[in-house]
Each structure stands twice: as structure tokens, then as C-alpha cells.
mmCIF file of C-alpha atoms in Angstrom:
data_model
loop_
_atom_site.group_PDB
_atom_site.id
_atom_site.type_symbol
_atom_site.label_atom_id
_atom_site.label_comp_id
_atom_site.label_asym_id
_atom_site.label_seq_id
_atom_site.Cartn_x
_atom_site.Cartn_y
_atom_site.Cartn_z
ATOM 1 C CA UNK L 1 33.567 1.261 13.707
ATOM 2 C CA UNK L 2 33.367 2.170 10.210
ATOM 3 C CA UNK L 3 29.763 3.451 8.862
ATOM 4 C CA UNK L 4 28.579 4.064 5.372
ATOM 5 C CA UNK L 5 25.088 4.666 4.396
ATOM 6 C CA UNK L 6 23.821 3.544 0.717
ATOM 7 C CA UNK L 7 21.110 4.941 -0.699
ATOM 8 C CA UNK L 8 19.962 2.629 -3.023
ATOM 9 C CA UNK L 9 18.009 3.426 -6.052
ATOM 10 C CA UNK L 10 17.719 0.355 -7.705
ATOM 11 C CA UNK L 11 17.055 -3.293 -8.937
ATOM 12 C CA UNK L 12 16.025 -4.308 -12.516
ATOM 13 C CA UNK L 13 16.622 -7.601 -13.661
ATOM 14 C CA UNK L 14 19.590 -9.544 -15.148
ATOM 15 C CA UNK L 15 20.922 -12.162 -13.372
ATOM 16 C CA UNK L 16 24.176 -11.147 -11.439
ATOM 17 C CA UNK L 17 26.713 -8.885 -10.255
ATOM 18 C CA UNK L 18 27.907 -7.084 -13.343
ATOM 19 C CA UNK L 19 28.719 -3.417 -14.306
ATOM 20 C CA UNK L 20 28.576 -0.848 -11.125
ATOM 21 C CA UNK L 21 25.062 1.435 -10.925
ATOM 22 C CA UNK L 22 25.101 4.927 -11.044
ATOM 23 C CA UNK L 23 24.359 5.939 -7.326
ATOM 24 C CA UNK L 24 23.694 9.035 -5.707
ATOM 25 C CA UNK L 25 25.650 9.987 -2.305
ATOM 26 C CA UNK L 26 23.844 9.991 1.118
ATOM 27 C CA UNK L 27 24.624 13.567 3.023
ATOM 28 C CA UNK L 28 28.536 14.193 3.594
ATOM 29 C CA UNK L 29 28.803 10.731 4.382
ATOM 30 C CA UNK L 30 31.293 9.145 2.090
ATOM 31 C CA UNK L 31 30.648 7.909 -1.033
ATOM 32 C CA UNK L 32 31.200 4.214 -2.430
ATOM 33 C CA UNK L 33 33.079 3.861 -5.503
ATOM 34 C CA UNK L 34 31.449 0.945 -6.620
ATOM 35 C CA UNK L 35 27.906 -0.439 -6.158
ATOM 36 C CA UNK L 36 26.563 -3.655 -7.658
ATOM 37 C CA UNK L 37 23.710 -5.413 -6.958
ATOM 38 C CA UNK L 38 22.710 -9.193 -8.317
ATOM 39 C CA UNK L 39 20.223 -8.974 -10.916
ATOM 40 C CA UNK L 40 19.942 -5.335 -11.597
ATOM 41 C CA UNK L 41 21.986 -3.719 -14.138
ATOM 42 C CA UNK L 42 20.137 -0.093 -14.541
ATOM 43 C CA UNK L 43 17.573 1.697 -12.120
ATOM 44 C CA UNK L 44 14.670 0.912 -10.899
ATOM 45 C CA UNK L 45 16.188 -2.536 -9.674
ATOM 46 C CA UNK L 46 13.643 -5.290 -8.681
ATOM 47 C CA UNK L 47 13.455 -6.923 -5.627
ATOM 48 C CA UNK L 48 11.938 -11.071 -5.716
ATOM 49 C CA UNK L 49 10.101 -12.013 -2.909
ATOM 50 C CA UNK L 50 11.452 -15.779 -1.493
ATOM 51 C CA UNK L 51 14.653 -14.942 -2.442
ATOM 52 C CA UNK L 52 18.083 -13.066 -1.496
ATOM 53 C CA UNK L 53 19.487 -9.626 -2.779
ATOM 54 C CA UNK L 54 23.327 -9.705 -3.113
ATOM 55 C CA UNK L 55 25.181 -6.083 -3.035
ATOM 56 C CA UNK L 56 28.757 -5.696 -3.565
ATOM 57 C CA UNK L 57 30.601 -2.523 -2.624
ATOM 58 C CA UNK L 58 34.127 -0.719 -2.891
ATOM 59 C CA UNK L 59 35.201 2.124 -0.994
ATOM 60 C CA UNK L 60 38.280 3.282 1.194
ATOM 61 C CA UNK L 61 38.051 3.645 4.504
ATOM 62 C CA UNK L 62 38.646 7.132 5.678
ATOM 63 C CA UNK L 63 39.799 6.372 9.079
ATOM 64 C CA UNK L 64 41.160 2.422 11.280
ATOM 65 C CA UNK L 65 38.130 0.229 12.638
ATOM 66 C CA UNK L 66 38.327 -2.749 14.579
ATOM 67 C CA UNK L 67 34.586 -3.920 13.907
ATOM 68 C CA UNK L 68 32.348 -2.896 10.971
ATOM 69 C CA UNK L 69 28.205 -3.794 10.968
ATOM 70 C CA UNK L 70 25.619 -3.208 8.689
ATOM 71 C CA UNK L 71 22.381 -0.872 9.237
ATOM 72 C CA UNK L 72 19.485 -0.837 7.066
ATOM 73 C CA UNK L 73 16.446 1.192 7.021
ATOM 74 C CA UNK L 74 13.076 1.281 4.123
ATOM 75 C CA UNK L 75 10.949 4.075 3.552
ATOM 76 C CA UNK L 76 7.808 2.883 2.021
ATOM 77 C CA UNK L 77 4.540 4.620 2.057
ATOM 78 C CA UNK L 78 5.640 7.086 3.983
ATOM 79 C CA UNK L 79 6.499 5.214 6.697
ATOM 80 C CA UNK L 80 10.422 5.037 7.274
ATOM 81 C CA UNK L 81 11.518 1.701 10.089
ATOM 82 C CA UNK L 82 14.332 -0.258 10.164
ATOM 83 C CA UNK L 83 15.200 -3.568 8.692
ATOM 84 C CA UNK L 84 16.509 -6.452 10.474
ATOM 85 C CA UNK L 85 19.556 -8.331 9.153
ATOM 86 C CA UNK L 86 19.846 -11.867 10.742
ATOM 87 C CA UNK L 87 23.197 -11.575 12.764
ATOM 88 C CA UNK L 88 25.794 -13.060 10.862
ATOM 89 C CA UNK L 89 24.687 -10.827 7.821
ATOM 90 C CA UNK L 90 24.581 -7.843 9.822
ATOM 91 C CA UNK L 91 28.567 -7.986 10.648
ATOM 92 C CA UNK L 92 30.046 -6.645 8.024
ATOM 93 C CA UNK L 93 33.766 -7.835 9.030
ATOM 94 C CA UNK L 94 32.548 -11.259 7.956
ATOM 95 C CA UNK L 95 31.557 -10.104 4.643
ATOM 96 C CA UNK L 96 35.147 -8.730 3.024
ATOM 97 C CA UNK L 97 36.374 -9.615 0.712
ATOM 98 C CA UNK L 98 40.898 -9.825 0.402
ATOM 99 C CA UNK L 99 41.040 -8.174 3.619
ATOM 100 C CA UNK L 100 39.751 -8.791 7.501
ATOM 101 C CA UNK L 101 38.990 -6.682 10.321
ATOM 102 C CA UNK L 102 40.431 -4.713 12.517
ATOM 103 C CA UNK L 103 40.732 -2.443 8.478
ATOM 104 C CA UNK L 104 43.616 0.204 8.630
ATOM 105 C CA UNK L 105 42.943 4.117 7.647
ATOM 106 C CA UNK L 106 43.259 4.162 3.831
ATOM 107 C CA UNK L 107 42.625 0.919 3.364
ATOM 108 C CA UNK L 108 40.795 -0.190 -0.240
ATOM 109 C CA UNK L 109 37.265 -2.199 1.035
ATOM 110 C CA UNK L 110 35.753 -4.908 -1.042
ATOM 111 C CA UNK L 111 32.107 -5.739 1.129
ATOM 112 C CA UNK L 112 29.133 -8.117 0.203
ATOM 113 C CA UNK L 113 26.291 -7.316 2.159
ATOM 114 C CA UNK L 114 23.084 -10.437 1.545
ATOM 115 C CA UNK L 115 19.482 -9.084 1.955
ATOM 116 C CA UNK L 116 16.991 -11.290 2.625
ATOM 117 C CA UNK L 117 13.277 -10.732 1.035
ATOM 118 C CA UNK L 118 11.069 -12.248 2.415
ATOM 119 C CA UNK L 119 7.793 -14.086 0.856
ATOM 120 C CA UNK L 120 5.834 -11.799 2.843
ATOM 121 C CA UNK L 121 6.530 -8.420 2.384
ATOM 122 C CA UNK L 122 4.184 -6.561 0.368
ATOM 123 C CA UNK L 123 4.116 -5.452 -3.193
ATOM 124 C CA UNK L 124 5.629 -1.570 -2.586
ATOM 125 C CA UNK L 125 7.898 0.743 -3.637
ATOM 126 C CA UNK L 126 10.427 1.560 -1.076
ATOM 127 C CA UNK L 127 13.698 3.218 -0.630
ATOM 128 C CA UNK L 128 16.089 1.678 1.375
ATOM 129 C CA UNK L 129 19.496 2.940 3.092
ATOM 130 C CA UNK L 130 22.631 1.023 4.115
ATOM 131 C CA UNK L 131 25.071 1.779 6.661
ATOM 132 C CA UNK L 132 28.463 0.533 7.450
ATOM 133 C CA UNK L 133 29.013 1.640 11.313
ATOM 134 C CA UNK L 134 31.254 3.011 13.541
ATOM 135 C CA UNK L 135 30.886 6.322 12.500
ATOM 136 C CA UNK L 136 29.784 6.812 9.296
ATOM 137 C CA UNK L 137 31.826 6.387 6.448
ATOM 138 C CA UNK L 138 30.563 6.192 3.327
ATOM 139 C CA UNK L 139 27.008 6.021 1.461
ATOM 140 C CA UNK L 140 24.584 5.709 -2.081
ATOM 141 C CA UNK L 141 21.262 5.848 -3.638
ATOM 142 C CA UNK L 142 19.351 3.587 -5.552
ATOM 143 C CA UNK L 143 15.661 2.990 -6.998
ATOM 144 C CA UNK L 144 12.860 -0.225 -7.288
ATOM 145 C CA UNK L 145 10.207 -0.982 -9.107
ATOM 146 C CA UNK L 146 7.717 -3.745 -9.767
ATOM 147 C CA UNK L 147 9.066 -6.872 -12.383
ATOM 148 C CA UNK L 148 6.345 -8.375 -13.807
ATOM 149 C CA UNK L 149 5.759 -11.537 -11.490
ATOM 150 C CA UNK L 150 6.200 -12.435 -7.590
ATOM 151 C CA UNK L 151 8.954 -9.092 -7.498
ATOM 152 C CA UNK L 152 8.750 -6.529 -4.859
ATOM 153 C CA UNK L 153 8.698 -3.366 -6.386
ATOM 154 C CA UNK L 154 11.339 -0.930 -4.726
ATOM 155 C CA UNK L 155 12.961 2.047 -4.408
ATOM 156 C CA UNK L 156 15.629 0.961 -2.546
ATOM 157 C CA UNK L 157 16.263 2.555 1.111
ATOM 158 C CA UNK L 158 18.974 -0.257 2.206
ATOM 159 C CA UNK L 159 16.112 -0.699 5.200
ATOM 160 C CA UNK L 160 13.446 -2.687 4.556
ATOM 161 C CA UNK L 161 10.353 -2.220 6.388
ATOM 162 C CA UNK L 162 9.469 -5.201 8.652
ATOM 163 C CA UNK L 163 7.127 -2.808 9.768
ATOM 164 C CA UNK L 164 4.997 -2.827 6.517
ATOM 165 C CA UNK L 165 5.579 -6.861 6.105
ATOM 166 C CA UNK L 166 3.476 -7.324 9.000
ATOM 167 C CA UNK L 167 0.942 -4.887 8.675
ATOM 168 C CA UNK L 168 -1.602 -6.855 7.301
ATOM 169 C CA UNK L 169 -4.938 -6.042 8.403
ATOM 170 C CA UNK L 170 -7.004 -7.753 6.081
ATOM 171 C CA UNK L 171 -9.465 -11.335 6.624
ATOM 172 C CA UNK L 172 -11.313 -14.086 4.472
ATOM 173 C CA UNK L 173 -14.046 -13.987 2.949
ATOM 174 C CA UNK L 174 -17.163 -16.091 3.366
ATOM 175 C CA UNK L 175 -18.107 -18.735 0.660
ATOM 176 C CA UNK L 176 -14.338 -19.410 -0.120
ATOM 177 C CA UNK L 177 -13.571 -16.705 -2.280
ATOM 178 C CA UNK L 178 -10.066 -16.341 -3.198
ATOM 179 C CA UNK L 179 -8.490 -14.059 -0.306
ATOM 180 C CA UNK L 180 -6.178 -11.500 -0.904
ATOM 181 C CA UNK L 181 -2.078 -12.291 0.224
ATOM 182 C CA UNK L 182 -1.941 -9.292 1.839
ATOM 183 C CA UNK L 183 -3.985 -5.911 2.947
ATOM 184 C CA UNK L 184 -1.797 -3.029 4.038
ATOM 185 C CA UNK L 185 -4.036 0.649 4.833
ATOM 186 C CA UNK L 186 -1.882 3.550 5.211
ATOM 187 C CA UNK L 187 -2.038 5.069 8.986
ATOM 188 C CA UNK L 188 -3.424 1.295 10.234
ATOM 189 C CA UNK L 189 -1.461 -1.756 11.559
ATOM 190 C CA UNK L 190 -4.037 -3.539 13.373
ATOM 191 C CA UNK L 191 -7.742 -3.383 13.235
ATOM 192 C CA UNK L 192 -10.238 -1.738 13.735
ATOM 193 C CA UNK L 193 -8.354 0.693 11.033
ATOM 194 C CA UNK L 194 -9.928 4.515 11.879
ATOM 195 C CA UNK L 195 -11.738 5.584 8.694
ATOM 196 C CA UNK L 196 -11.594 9.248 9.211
ATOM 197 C CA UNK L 197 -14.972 11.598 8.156
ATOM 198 C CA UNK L 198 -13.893 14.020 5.743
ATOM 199 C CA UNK L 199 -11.091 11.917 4.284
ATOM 200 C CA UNK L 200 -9.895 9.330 1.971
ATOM 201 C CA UNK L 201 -9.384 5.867 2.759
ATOM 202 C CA UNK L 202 -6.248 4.716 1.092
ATOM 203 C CA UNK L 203 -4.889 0.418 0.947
ATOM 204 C CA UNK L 204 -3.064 -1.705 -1.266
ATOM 205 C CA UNK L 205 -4.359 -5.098 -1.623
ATOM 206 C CA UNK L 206 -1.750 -7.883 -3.183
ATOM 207 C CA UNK L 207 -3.132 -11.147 -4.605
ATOM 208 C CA UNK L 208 -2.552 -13.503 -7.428
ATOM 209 C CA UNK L 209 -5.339 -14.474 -10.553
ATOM 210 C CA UNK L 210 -6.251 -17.641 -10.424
ATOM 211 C CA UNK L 211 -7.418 -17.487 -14.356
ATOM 212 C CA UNK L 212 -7.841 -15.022 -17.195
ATOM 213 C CA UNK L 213 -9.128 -12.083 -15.901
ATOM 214 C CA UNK L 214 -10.340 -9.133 -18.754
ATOM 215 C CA UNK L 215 -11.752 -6.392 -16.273
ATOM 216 C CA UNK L 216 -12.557 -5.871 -12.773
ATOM 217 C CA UNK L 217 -14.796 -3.781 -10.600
ATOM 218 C CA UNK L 218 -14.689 -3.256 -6.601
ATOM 219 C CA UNK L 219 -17.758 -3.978 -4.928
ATOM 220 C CA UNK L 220 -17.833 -2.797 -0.664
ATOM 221 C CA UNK L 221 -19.984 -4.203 1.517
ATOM 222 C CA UNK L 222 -20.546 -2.436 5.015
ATOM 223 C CA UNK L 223 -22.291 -4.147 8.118
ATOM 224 C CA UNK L 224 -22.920 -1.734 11.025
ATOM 225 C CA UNK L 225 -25.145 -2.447 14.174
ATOM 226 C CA UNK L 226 -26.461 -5.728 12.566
ATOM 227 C CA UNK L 227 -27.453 -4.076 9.394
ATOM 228 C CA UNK L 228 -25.431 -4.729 5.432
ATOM 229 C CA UNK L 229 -25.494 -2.388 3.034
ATOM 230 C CA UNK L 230 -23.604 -1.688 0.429
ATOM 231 C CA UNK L 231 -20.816 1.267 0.281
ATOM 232 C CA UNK L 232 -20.791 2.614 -3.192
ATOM 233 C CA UNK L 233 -18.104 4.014 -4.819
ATOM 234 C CA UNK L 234 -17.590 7.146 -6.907
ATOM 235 C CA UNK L 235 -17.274 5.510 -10.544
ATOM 236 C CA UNK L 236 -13.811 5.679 -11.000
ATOM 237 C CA UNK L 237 -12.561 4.495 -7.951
ATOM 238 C CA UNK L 238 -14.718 1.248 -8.612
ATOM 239 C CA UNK L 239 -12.643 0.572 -11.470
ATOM 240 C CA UNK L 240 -10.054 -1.996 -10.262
ATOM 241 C CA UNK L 241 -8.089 -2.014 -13.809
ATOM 242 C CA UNK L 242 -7.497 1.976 -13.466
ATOM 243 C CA UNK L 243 -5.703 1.605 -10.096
ATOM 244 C CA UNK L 244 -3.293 -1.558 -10.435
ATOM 245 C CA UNK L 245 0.564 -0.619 -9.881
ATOM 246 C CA UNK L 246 2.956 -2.262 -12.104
ATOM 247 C CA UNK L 247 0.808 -3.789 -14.993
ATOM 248 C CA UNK L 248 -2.637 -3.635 -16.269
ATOM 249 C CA UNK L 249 -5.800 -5.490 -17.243
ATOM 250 C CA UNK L 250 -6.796 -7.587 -19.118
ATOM 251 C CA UNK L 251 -4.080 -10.197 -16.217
ATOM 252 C CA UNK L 252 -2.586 -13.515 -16.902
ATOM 253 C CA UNK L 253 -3.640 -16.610 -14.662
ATOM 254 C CA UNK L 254 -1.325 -16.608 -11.475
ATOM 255 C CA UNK L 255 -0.285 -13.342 -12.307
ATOM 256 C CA UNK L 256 0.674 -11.203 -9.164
ATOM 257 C CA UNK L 257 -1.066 -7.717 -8.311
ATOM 258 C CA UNK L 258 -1.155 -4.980 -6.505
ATOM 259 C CA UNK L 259 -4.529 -2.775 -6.307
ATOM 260 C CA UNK L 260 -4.413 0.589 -5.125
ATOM 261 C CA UNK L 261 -7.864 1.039 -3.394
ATOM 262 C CA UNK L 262 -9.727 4.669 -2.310
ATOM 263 C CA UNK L 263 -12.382 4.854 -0.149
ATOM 264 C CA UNK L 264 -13.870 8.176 0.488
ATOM 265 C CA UNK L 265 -14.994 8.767 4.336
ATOM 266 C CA UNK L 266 -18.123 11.047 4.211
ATOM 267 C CA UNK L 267 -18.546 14.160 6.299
ATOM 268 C CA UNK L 268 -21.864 12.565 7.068
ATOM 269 C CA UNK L 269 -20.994 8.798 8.309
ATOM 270 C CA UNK L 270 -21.917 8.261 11.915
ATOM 271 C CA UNK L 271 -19.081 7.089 14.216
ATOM 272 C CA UNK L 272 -19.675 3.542 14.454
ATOM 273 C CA UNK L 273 -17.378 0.451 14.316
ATOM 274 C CA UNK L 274 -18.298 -1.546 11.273
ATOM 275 C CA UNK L 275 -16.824 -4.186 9.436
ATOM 276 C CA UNK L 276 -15.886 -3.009 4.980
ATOM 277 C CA UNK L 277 -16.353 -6.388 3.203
ATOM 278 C CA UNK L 278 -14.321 -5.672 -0.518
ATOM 279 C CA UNK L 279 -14.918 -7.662 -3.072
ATOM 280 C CA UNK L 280 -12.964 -7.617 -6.763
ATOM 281 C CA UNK L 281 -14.933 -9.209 -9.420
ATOM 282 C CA UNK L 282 -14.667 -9.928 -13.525
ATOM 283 C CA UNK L 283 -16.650 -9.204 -16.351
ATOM 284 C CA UNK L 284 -18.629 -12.350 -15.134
ATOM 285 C CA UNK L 285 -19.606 -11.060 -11.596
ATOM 286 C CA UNK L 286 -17.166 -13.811 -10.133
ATOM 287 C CA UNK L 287 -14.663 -12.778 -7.436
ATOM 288 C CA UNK L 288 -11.308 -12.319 -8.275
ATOM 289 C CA UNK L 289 -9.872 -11.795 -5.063
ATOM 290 C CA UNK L 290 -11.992 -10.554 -1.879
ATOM 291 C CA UNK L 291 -11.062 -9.546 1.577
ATOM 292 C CA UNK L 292 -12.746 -8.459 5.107
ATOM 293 C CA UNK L 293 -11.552 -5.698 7.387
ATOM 294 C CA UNK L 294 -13.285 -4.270 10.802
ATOM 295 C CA UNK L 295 -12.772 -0.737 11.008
ATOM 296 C CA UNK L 296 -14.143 2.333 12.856
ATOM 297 C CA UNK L 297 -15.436 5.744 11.776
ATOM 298 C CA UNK L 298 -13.857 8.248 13.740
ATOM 299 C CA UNK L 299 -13.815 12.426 13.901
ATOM 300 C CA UNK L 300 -11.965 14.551 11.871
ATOM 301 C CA UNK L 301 -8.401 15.759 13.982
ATOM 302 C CA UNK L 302 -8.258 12.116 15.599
ATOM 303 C CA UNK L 303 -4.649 10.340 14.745
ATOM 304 C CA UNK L 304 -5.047 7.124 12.543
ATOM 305 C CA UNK L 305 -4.435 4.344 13.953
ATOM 306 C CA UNK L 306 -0.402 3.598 14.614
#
């Protein structure tokens, strides 16, 4: 089998495959001499969420293969996990383009490989890496970032984190206050989430204004053994406009953000499970967006959650 792994770098938008990127080789592995991508005609390249991302690749294939099949992994957050192709995408012999498999040694390769992105996957940066296997043959870097409405910022890994998609850890709200799409907190992919004494607690909250919003502050709410109180935080961590990724305040109505949230984890705390109640409201003291997550304090030395 023939294996290349691409790097990618990229995704800004225009609206199909044009000129090739400018791509950066993976290892010793070889080296594509062509890389498009649909949309994206300079780096960072943007990834839409509901939608497909079409890649287009030339290289010659160093040695014969009867089979070729694609492998992609995302690094996002530090966490690195691979990405699922549905089947028929993920066999690359159905994907070339003026020639078929078995491919002969030599042989000039013309490949499409279709990503889906899914509705679901959170507002990150990411790289992502692509590999054509047997062995592997040849490979390419890209970077993402953030277009200005439902786009997945990323810095391409050809992998995409399923792992991250799902890790949503976040619930509603009482008194129907608009929830938050989606509540990923580094170290935790299922409550409780260990909030660690000594440390910061760091999450990235994605949701979508439902009106003109000029400023924002974040306002925690704690509820441990049957008592509420609230969690204050340092000053310029409860300024929600300082900490958004990929635009800033004041936001359009339906305009789609993502909130970089730190909670500091006092030396003090007791070790009890709690529930963090976080709340994101205007200039008016009406919630934006608000979400609910049970969580534990835990020692310092104990692994986060996995």
C-alpha cells in the first residue's frame, strides 16, 4: 500500500480548488507536489461546520501498490486522536483521478480525498495529518483558523479529533437561558471534570448571540453540600470580551463564538464534588449564553480526568 502523510496548514476562504498552497513536508516521508484544498487559497484555511472539505493532491509514487487508503489524525488542544473517514472516503483507490489501482512504481498520482465536518465539532484550532498507506509515501503541512461565522477554526492535522467533537461536558441552565452549543474543559471528557487545587481551570464554551451584544461579564455560581455561593473571579478573567478567539465585542446577532474561560482552583478549596453554574451576561445583566457543569475538587498530583 502506498502511504503519504499531509500536514496541513491551512484553509482560508475562496470558494474552490484553485492555485496549490505552500506546504511543509511531514518527516522523510515524501512530499506532494501539489496540494489544493476547496475554499482556501493562502494559510490559515477555514474549516465550515455542516459542510465538506475537498483536497486535491499530486505526487509520484515511489514504489507499485495494489490498494491505497487514507489516514487522518487532529491535534487540537493538545490532545492528538484520530479521525474517522466514512469507508468509501477512506479508500483512496476510489478517489484517482486518470488512473486506477493496483498504481505502478513511478507512476504520476492525481487523488481527491472529501473530509467531512461535522455540525458538531467545536470551535478549535487544530492541526491535522493525512496519510496515504501502505507504507508511507508521501506527506504536507497546513494551518486553520477561525472565519468569521459557523467556521471551525483549524490548523489543519489531516485528523480530526472525534475525540474533542464529543467531549462536551456542559448542561442547561434553569429559567431557559440560552445554553451554550458546546462546553469542552481541557483534561475532562465526562463529568464530574477534576478541578485541581493549586491550578487553573481552563474550557472553551461555543454559542451563538441571539441579539446585539456590546459587552459581557462571566458570572460562576457554585453549589456544594446543599449550599450556593458565588465563585468570584479575578477581574480580568471575568471579562468575557478579553478572552473570545476569533473576533471581538461589541458581536452581531447570531454571530458564532468561542470563549476562552479560566478558573483558578485555590490551594484552599475543600475536596468536594460541586456543581460550577457559568453564566455570560450584557451590559443589561441579561444572559447571553449560560451553561451547568458538575465537577469535583481534587488534590494536587491527581491525573485530570481522561
Amino acid at each position: 500500500m502506498l502511504r503519504y502523510a499531509v500536514l496541513l496548514v491551512a484553509l482560508v476562504a475562496s470558494a474552490s480548488l484553485t492555485e496549490g498552497l505552500e506546504t511543509r513536508a511531514c518527516g522523510s516521508v515524501v512530499h506532494p507536489s501539489r496540494v489544493q484544498i476547496s475554499g482556501c487559497t493562502e494559510m490559515p484555511c477555514n474549516l465550515i461546520r455542516g459542510s465538506d472539505v475537498s483536497m486535491e493532491l499530486d505526487f509520484v509514487s515511489p514504489r507499485a501498490s495494489a490498494t491505497l487508503h487514507y489516514e487522518v489524525i487532529a491535534t487540537a488542544l493538545g490532545i492528538t486522536a484520530a479521525y474517522e473517514l466514512p469507508a468509501d472516503r477512506a479508500n483512496a483507490c476510489n478517489w484517482l483521478s486518470g488512473s486506477a489501482c493496483p498504481i505502478s512504481q513511478n507512476e504520476d498520482i492525481t487523488a481527491t480525498l472529501s473530509m467531512p465536518v461535522l455540525p458538531i465539532y467545536p470551535l478549535v484550532s487544530l492541526q491535522i495529518q493525512h496519510c496515504n498507506c501502505s507504507s508511507k509515501v508521501l506527506s504536507v503541512d497546513v494551518p486553520f483558523t477561525q472565519p468569521p461565522v459557523k467556521m471551525i477554526r483549524a490548523l489543519l492535522l489531516i485528523a480530526l479529533v472525534p475525540a474533542l467533537a464529543y467531549a462536551n461536558v456542559g448542561r442547561a441552565c434553569t429559567g431557559g437561558r440560552p445554553q451554550a452549543t458546546n462546553v469542552m474543559i481541557e483534561g475532562c471528557t465526562a463529568p464530574p471534570c477534576d478541578l485541581v487545587r493549586g491550578q487553573n481551570v481552563i474550557a472553551y464554551i461555543d454559542f451563538t448571540t441571539d441579539r446585539f451584544v456590546a459587552e459581557m461579564t462571566t458570572i460562576p455560581t457554585a453549589t456544594a453540600l446543599g449550599v450556593t455561593a458565588p465563585y468570584p473571579l479575578p477581574g480580568e478573567f471575568a471579562e468575557t470580551c478579553r478572552w473570545l478567539e476569533g473576533t471581538s465585542c461589541p458581536l452581531s446577532p447570531n454571530e458564532d463564538v468561542t470563549y476562552r474561560l479560566t478558573i483558578p482552583v485555590l490551594s484552599i478549596y475543600p475536596l468536594v464534588s460541586l456543581s460550577i453554574e457559568i453564566d455570560i451576561v450584557d451590559e443589561a445583566g441579561d444572559s447571553v449564553t449560560c451553561f451547568m457543569v458538575d465537577a469535583q475538587v481534587v488534590p494536587a498530583g491527581r491525573a485530570l480526568k481522561n
